[in-house]
Short mmCIF file of C-alpha atoms in Angstrom, two decimals:
data_model
loop_
_atom_site.label_atom_id
_atom_site.label_comp_id
_atom_site.label_asym_id
_atom_site.label_seq_id
_atom_site.Cartn_x
_atom_site.Cartn_y
_atom_site.Cartn_z
CA MET M 1 34.67 139.59 75.78
CA LEU M 2 31.84 137.73 77.19
CA SER M 3 29.87 137.87 73.60
CA LYS M 4 32.94 136.61 71.85
CA LEU M 5 33.57 133.49 74.24
CA LYS M 6 29.55 132.91 73.51
CA ALA M 7 30.42 132.98 69.77
CA VAL M 8 33.55 130.76 69.94
CA SER M 9 31.48 128.31 71.92
CA VAL M 10 28.71 128.44 69.40
CA ASN M 11 31.18 127.67 66.49
CA LEU M 12 32.68 124.76 68.38
CA LEU M 13 29.11 123.16 69.04
CA LEU M 14 28.48 123.82 65.42
CA LEU M 15 31.77 122.56 64.34
CA ALA M 16 31.21 119.07 66.49
CA ILE M 17 27.55 118.65 65.22
CA PHE M 18 28.33 119.41 61.66
CA GLY M 19 32.28 118.69 61.30
CA ALA M 20 34.42 120.74 59.15
CA PRO M 21 33.01 121.84 55.97
CA GLY M 22 35.92 120.74 53.57
CA ALA M 23 35.96 117.12 55.21
CA ALA M 24 31.97 116.74 54.51
CA LEU M 25 32.91 117.99 50.68
CA ALA M 26 35.91 115.75 50.55
CA GLN M 27 33.46 112.75 51.75
CA SER M 28 31.11 113.88 49.35
CA VAL M 29 33.29 113.90 46.17
CA SER M 30 35.15 111.25 46.85
CA PRO M 31 34.25 108.27 44.15
CA SER M 32 32.89 104.97 45.71
CA PHE M 33 34.38 101.87 44.02
CA PRO M 34 32.36 98.58 44.12
CA SER M 35 33.49 95.46 45.77
CA ALA M 36 34.90 92.89 44.06
CA PRO M 37 32.81 89.58 43.88
CA PRO M 38 33.87 86.69 45.61
CA PRO M 39 35.89 84.23 44.39
CA ALA M 40 33.75 80.92 43.15
CA VAL M 41 34.12 77.65 44.83
CA SER M 42 34.14 74.88 42.44
CA ALA M 43 32.54 71.57 43.83
CA PRO M 44 34.91 68.85 44.18
CA VAL M 45 35.06 66.15 40.86
CA ILE M 46 34.07 62.82 42.20
CA PRO M 47 35.45 60.49 39.90
CA VAL M 48 33.05 58.03 38.50
CA VAL M 49 33.92 54.12 39.31
CA PRO M 50 32.75 51.58 36.59
CA VAL M 51 30.55 49.16 37.64
CA GLN M 52 31.28 45.45 36.54
CA THR M 53 28.44 43.23 36.08
CA GLN M 54 28.97 39.54 36.34
CA PRO M 55 27.73 37.71 33.25
CA VAL M 56 24.57 35.48 34.53
CA PHE M 57 25.02 31.87 33.00
CA PRO M 58 22.06 29.60 32.36
CA VAL M 59 21.72 26.88 34.72
CA PHE M 60 21.18 23.78 32.92
CA PRO M 61 19.24 20.89 35.13
CA VAL M 62 21.38 17.52 35.55
CA LEU M 63 19.38 15.13 34.21
CA PRO M 64 19.52 11.36 35.96
CA PRO M 65 21.13 8.47 33.84
CA PRO M 66 18.60 6.56 31.92
CA ARG M 67 17.05 3.48 33.74
CA THR M 68 18.88 -0.22 32.61
CA ASP M 69 16.30 -1.83 34.68
CA PHE M 70 13.05 -1.44 32.88
CA THR M 71 11.10 -4.31 31.71
CA LEU M 72 10.16 -4.59 27.85
CA PRO M 73 6.35 -4.61 26.88
CA LEU M 74 5.28 -8.12 25.91
CA VAL M 75 3.66 -8.70 23.03
CA PRO M 76 1.37 -11.95 22.65
CA THR M 77 3.19 -15.05 21.90
CA ASP M 78 1.27 -15.43 18.54
CA TYR M 79 3.12 -12.44 17.30
CA THR M 80 6.75 -13.18 18.02
CA ASN M 81 8.92 -14.88 15.44
CA ALA M 82 12.39 -14.87 14.82
CA SER M 83 11.98 -14.41 11.19
CA MET M 84 10.43 -10.83 12.10
CA VAL M 85 14.17 -9.78 11.77
CA ALA M 86 14.81 -8.26 7.98
CA PRO M 87 12.06 -10.65 6.15
CA LEU M 88 12.80 -11.91 3.23
CA GLY M 89 15.33 -9.18 2.59
CA VAL M 90 12.70 -6.64 2.88
CA SER M 91 14.37 -2.89 3.43
CA GLY M 92 13.01 -0.61 6.20
CA PRO M 93 12.06 -0.70 9.77
CA ILE M 94 10.32 -3.61 10.99
CA LEU M 95 6.78 -3.55 11.99
CA ASN M 96 5.73 -4.15 15.56
CA PRO M 97 2.94 -6.88 15.31
CA ALA M 98 0.94 -5.53 18.01
CA ASN M 99 0.85 -1.82 16.31
CA ALA M 100 -0.91 -3.17 13.61
CA VAL M 101 -3.20 -6.17 14.65
CA LYS M 102 -4.76 -7.17 17.93
CA LYS M 103 -5.67 -10.44 19.08
CA ILE M 104 -9.29 -10.66 19.90
CA ASP M 105 -11.54 -13.35 20.98
CA PHE M 106 -14.98 -13.06 19.55
CA ASN M 107 -18.08 -14.71 17.90
CA PHE M 108 -19.07 -13.29 14.56
CA LYS M 109 -22.80 -12.02 14.48
CA ASP M 110 -25.59 -13.18 12.33
CA PRO M 111 -25.85 -10.99 9.66
CA ARG M 112 -29.43 -12.27 8.80
CA SER M 113 -31.09 -9.50 10.80
CA GLU M 114 -28.95 -6.51 8.58
CA THR M 115 -30.88 -4.41 5.83
CA GLU M 116 -29.14 -4.18 2.42
CA ASP M 117 -29.34 -0.36 2.59
CA GLY M 118 -25.76 1.06 3.34
CA ILE M 119 -23.91 -2.04 2.32
CA MET M 120 -22.27 -1.32 -0.81
CA VAL M 121 -20.17 -4.16 -2.56
CA LYS M 122 -17.66 -3.37 -5.93
CA HIS M 123 -15.75 -5.91 -7.33
CA LEU M 124 -12.99 -6.19 -10.49
CA PRO M 125 -14.05 -8.47 -13.48
CA GLY M 126 -13.64 -11.94 -12.71
CA ALA M 127 -14.53 -11.95 -9.41
CA GLN M 128 -16.39 -14.88 -7.96
CA TYR M 129 -18.67 -14.24 -4.82
CA GLU M 130 -22.02 -14.99 -4.08
CA ARG M 131 -24.24 -12.97 -1.88
CA PRO M 132 -26.72 -15.03 -0.28
CA GLN M 133 -27.83 -12.42 2.08
CA PRO M 134 -27.67 -8.81 1.91
CA ALA M 135 -24.87 -8.56 4.77
CA ALA M 136 -23.38 -12.22 3.81
CA ILE M 137 -20.86 -12.41 1.22
CA HIS M 138 -18.94 -15.56 -0.30
CA LEU M 139 -15.82 -14.63 -2.04
CA SER M 140 -14.42 -17.53 -3.85
CA GLU M 141 -11.88 -15.70 -5.89
CA GLY M 142 -11.14 -11.90 -6.72
CA THR M 143 -10.95 -8.66 -5.09
CA LEU M 144 -13.91 -6.78 -3.59
CA LEU M 145 -14.49 -3.24 -1.95
CA VAL M 146 -16.95 -3.65 0.69
CA SER M 147 -18.51 -0.27 2.54
CA VAL M 148 -20.67 -0.44 5.20
CA ARG M 149 -22.54 2.76 6.42
CA ARG M 150 -25.90 3.38 8.37
CA PRO M 151 -28.61 2.22 8.74
CA ALA M 152 -26.66 -1.08 8.15
CA HIS M 153 -24.23 -2.38 10.89
CA LEU M 154 -22.34 -5.19 10.08
CA ALA M 155 -21.20 -6.95 6.91
CA ILE M 156 -19.34 -10.54 6.67
CA VAL M 157 -17.26 -11.48 4.09
CA THR M 158 -16.14 -15.55 3.66
CA THR M 159 -13.16 -16.58 1.86
CA PRO M 160 -11.77 -20.20 2.03
CA ARG M 161 -8.91 -18.98 4.17
CA GLY M 162 -10.69 -16.53 6.44
CA ASP M 163 -13.77 -14.47 7.36
CA ILE M 164 -13.75 -11.02 7.62
CA SER M 165 -16.33 -8.68 9.80
CA ILE M 166 -16.67 -5.14 8.82
CA ASP M 167 -18.65 -2.74 11.13
CA SER M 168 -20.55 0.59 10.46
CA ASP M 169 -18.74 3.70 8.87
CA ALA M 170 -15.79 1.14 7.47
CA GLU M 171 -14.53 0.48 4.06
CA VAL M 172 -12.06 -2.60 3.23
CA ILE M 173 -10.28 -4.15 0.14
CA ILE M 174 -10.51 -7.94 0.38
CA ARG M 175 -8.61 -10.03 -2.22
CA TYR M 176 -8.00 -13.77 -2.15
CA GLU M 177 -6.31 -15.49 -5.08
CA ASP M 178 -3.78 -18.37 -5.68
CA GLY M 179 -4.50 -19.21 -1.71
CA ILE M 180 -3.49 -15.67 -0.16
CA LEU M 181 -5.83 -13.70 1.70
CA ARG M 182 -5.23 -9.46 1.83
CA VAL M 183 -7.31 -7.81 3.67
CA LEU M 184 -6.56 -3.83 3.81
CA ASN M 185 -8.34 -1.59 5.94
CA LEU M 186 -9.19 2.08 4.52
CA SER M 187 -11.24 3.25 7.13
CA GLY M 188 -12.00 1.43 10.21
CA LEU M 189 -11.25 2.69 13.20
CA GLY M 190 -10.64 0.65 16.51
CA GLU M 191 -12.17 -3.05 16.13
CA GLY M 192 -13.88 -2.09 12.89
CA ILE M 193 -12.20 -4.75 10.80
CA LYS M 194 -11.91 -8.07 12.41
CA VAL M 195 -10.31 -10.88 10.93
CA ARG M 196 -10.71 -14.59 11.90
CA ILE M 197 -7.97 -16.90 9.79
CA HIS M 198 -9.00 -20.52 9.60
CA GLY M 199 -6.90 -23.36 10.96
CA SER M 200 -4.60 -25.00 8.72
CA GLU M 201 -1.42 -27.48 8.19
CA VAL M 202 1.67 -26.17 6.58
CA SER M 203 4.07 -28.47 5.26
CA ALA M 204 7.81 -27.50 4.10
CA SER M 205 10.56 -28.81 2.08
CA LEU M 206 14.10 -28.01 1.93
CA ASN M 207 16.54 -29.19 -0.75
CA GLY M 208 14.30 -31.99 -1.48
CA GLN M 209 13.67 -33.07 1.94
CA SER M 210 10.20 -32.94 3.11
CA PHE M 211 9.76 -31.67 7.01
CA GLU M 212 7.11 -32.39 9.42
CA SER M 213 3.95 -29.98 8.96
CA VAL M 214 3.12 -27.35 11.17
CA LYS M 215 -0.52 -27.17 12.60
CA HIS M 216 -1.63 -23.74 12.59
CA GLU M 217 -4.39 -23.00 15.04
CA PRO M 218 -7.37 -20.50 14.02
CA ARG M 219 -6.54 -16.75 14.96
CA ALA M 220 -9.16 -13.90 15.38
CA MET M 221 -7.69 -10.39 15.28
CA ALA M 222 -8.59 -6.68 14.90
CA LEU M 223 -6.76 -5.27 11.58
CA LYS M 224 -5.72 -1.38 12.52
CA VAL M 225 -6.69 1.33 9.84
CA GLY M 226 -3.83 1.66 7.23
CA HIS M 227 -2.65 -1.65 7.54
CA GLU M 228 -2.68 -4.94 5.43
CA LEU M 229 -2.88 -8.45 6.67
CA VAL M 230 -1.76 -11.08 4.40
CA SER M 231 -2.63 -14.86 5.14
CA SER M 232 -1.45 -17.95 3.02
CA ASP M 233 -1.38 -21.50 3.22
CA HIS M 234 2.29 -21.57 2.35
CA ALA M 235 5.38 -19.52 3.39
CA LEU M 236 5.13 -16.03 1.98
CA SER M 237 7.79 -14.60 -0.78
CA ARG M 238 8.96 -11.24 -1.24
CA ALA M 239 6.44 -10.98 -4.24
CA ASP M 240 3.50 -11.92 -2.14
CA LEU M 241 4.40 -8.98 0.38
CA ARG M 242 5.01 -6.54 -2.73
CA PRO M 243 2.22 -7.37 -5.18
CA HIS M 244 2.08 -5.19 -8.46
CA ASP M 245 -1.08 -3.39 -7.37
CA GLY M 246 0.34 0.18 -7.28
CA VAL M 247 -0.02 0.41 -3.53
CA ALA M 248 3.18 1.65 -1.47
CA ARG M 249 3.84 -0.17 1.65
CA ARG M 250 6.40 -0.08 4.14
CA HIS M 251 6.97 -1.73 7.67
CA PHE M 252 6.66 -5.52 7.28
CA ALA M 253 6.23 -8.18 10.08
CA LEU M 254 6.03 -11.95 9.45
CA LEU M 255 3.97 -14.21 11.51
CA GLU M 256 3.21 -17.80 11.93
CA ASP M 257 6.08 -19.36 10.41
CA LYS M 258 6.21 -17.00 7.39
CA CYS M 259 2.69 -17.77 6.39
CA MET M 260 1.21 -14.54 7.91
CA ALA M 261 2.57 -10.85 7.49
CA VAL M 262 1.12 -7.54 8.18
CA SER M 263 2.16 -4.39 6.82
CA GLU M 264 1.34 -0.39 6.87
CA PHE M 265 0.28 1.14 3.22
CA SER M 266 -0.24 4.29 1.87
CA LEU M 267 -3.88 4.89 1.65
CA GLU M 268 -3.14 8.02 -0.54
CA SER M 269 -1.57 5.76 -3.17
CA ALA M 270 -4.11 3.59 -2.89
CA LEU M 271 -6.60 6.20 -3.63
CA ASP M 272 -4.53 7.21 -6.99
CA LYS M 273 -3.58 3.71 -8.11
CA MET M 274 -5.78 0.83 -7.05
CA THR M 275 -8.61 0.25 -9.96
CA LEU M 276 -11.37 -0.17 -7.47
CA LEU M 277 -10.96 3.36 -5.84
CA VAL M 278 -10.10 5.31 -8.80
CA ASP M 279 -13.24 4.11 -10.95
CA LEU M 280 -15.03 5.62 -8.00
CA GLN M 281 -13.34 8.85 -8.58
CA THR M 282 -13.77 9.10 -12.44
CA LYS M 283 -17.44 7.40 -13.32
CA VAL M 284 -20.30 9.37 -12.47
CA SER M 285 -21.16 8.28 -9.17
CA GLY M 286 -23.93 9.32 -6.70
CA VAL M 287 -24.20 10.56 -3.25
CA LYS M 288 -23.22 7.40 -1.61
CA GLU M 289 -19.82 7.30 -3.63
CA ARG M 290 -18.93 10.75 -3.50
CA ARG M 291 -19.18 10.96 0.57
CA ILE M 292 -17.11 7.80 0.70
CA LEU M 293 -14.51 9.17 -1.51
CA GLY M 294 -14.66 12.43 0.94
CA ASP M 295 -14.01 10.52 4.00
CA LEU M 296 -11.29 8.21 2.42
CA ALA M 297 -9.45 11.25 1.21
CA LYS M 298 -9.67 12.95 5.01
CA MET M 299 -8.53 9.66 6.25
CA ALA M 300 -5.28 9.79 3.91
CA ALA M 301 -4.58 12.84 5.13
CA VAL M 302 -4.90 12.21 8.50
CA LEU M 303 -2.70 8.97 8.48
CA ASN M 304 0.00 10.88 6.57
CA TYR M 305 -0.10 13.77 9.45
CA MET M 306 -0.20 11.05 12.27
CA ASN M 307 2.29 8.50 10.82
CA GLY M 308 4.33 10.54 8.22
CA ALA M 309 4.52 10.02 4.79
CA GLN M 310 8.13 8.88 4.40
CA GLY M 311 9.52 5.35 3.71
CA PHE M 312 6.62 3.74 1.37
CA GLU M 313 7.87 1.82 -1.47
CA HIS M 314 5.39 2.07 -4.38
CA GLY M 315 4.61 -1.04 -6.65
CA SER M 316 4.18 -0.92 -10.18
CA GLU M 317 0.72 -0.03 -11.65
CA HIS M 318 -2.10 -2.57 -11.68
CA GLY M 319 -2.73 -4.17 -15.40
CA SER M 320 -1.49 -2.04 -18.55
CA GLY M 321 -3.85 -0.31 -21.25
CA LYS M 322 -7.43 0.55 -20.42
CA ARG M 323 -8.68 0.05 -16.89
CA PRO M 324 -11.13 -2.48 -16.60
CA GLN M 325 -14.84 -1.56 -15.91
CA LEU M 326 -15.97 -2.55 -12.56
CA GLY M 327 -19.05 -4.35 -11.48
CA SER M 328 -21.15 -3.46 -8.50
CA ASN M 329 -23.96 -5.13 -6.44
#
């Protein structure tokens, strides 16, 4: 009996430790299923708010109103004349005389100490002139081309109407006919070309009635490059302002009771039309002539660039037929 109780207690102990055999088997054969994944959590959608940019407008500076209390630049009284307004029906802008000529007070230098080297004088046929000294030329009638280059420093040309001083590195065309003096500054910079007009008395008549003569004091002035000065012992006409020499001109101004005028001329047209200059281009010339032509061509290009090439009115070509042969001295 005691042995049975021991056997029962051992079985109970084993049962408690290992459990029932069927339960272990049932646990071992029961299928296992994988657990379902957790549901995906979507991120909240943030609405995109469009950014509105304000347009950038340019800021323009506010300019002050123009001044009305300024004073006009003064022009010497020798160069103010009511006849400057539309002189003689010449069209185009009016030239300010202060931009073409400058009143100066000077005494001509003595040319006797100058050398002949560097001074070139050429003339048209029929010109009446004398050259008593290498740097002194007296023109009675006709047209001259005068060039002064180093080693010479000065040349003086005298005419019945006025005297012209030419400094070194300058070329000028001087014409005196029928009491009218013309001076064309081809290349003289600054005060390189100076003109002194002699004093004179000019009488006037209108509709057969004579008026008291007007006395003109001597005037000395420097002529700007690319400009022409015309002086006469009588009132200038339109034909006097635009001679038939083929040179284009613009911007006229009348002075001294219409007995003096200044204008701007086209150096390019002068090189193409004036016989004195055209002959230098076509004939067999020396080194001096070629250098002068090269410098004048450069000056013409500079003047066209600085002052513009528009507005010039051409005259008719000087002469017709065969061009006259030039003389030189």
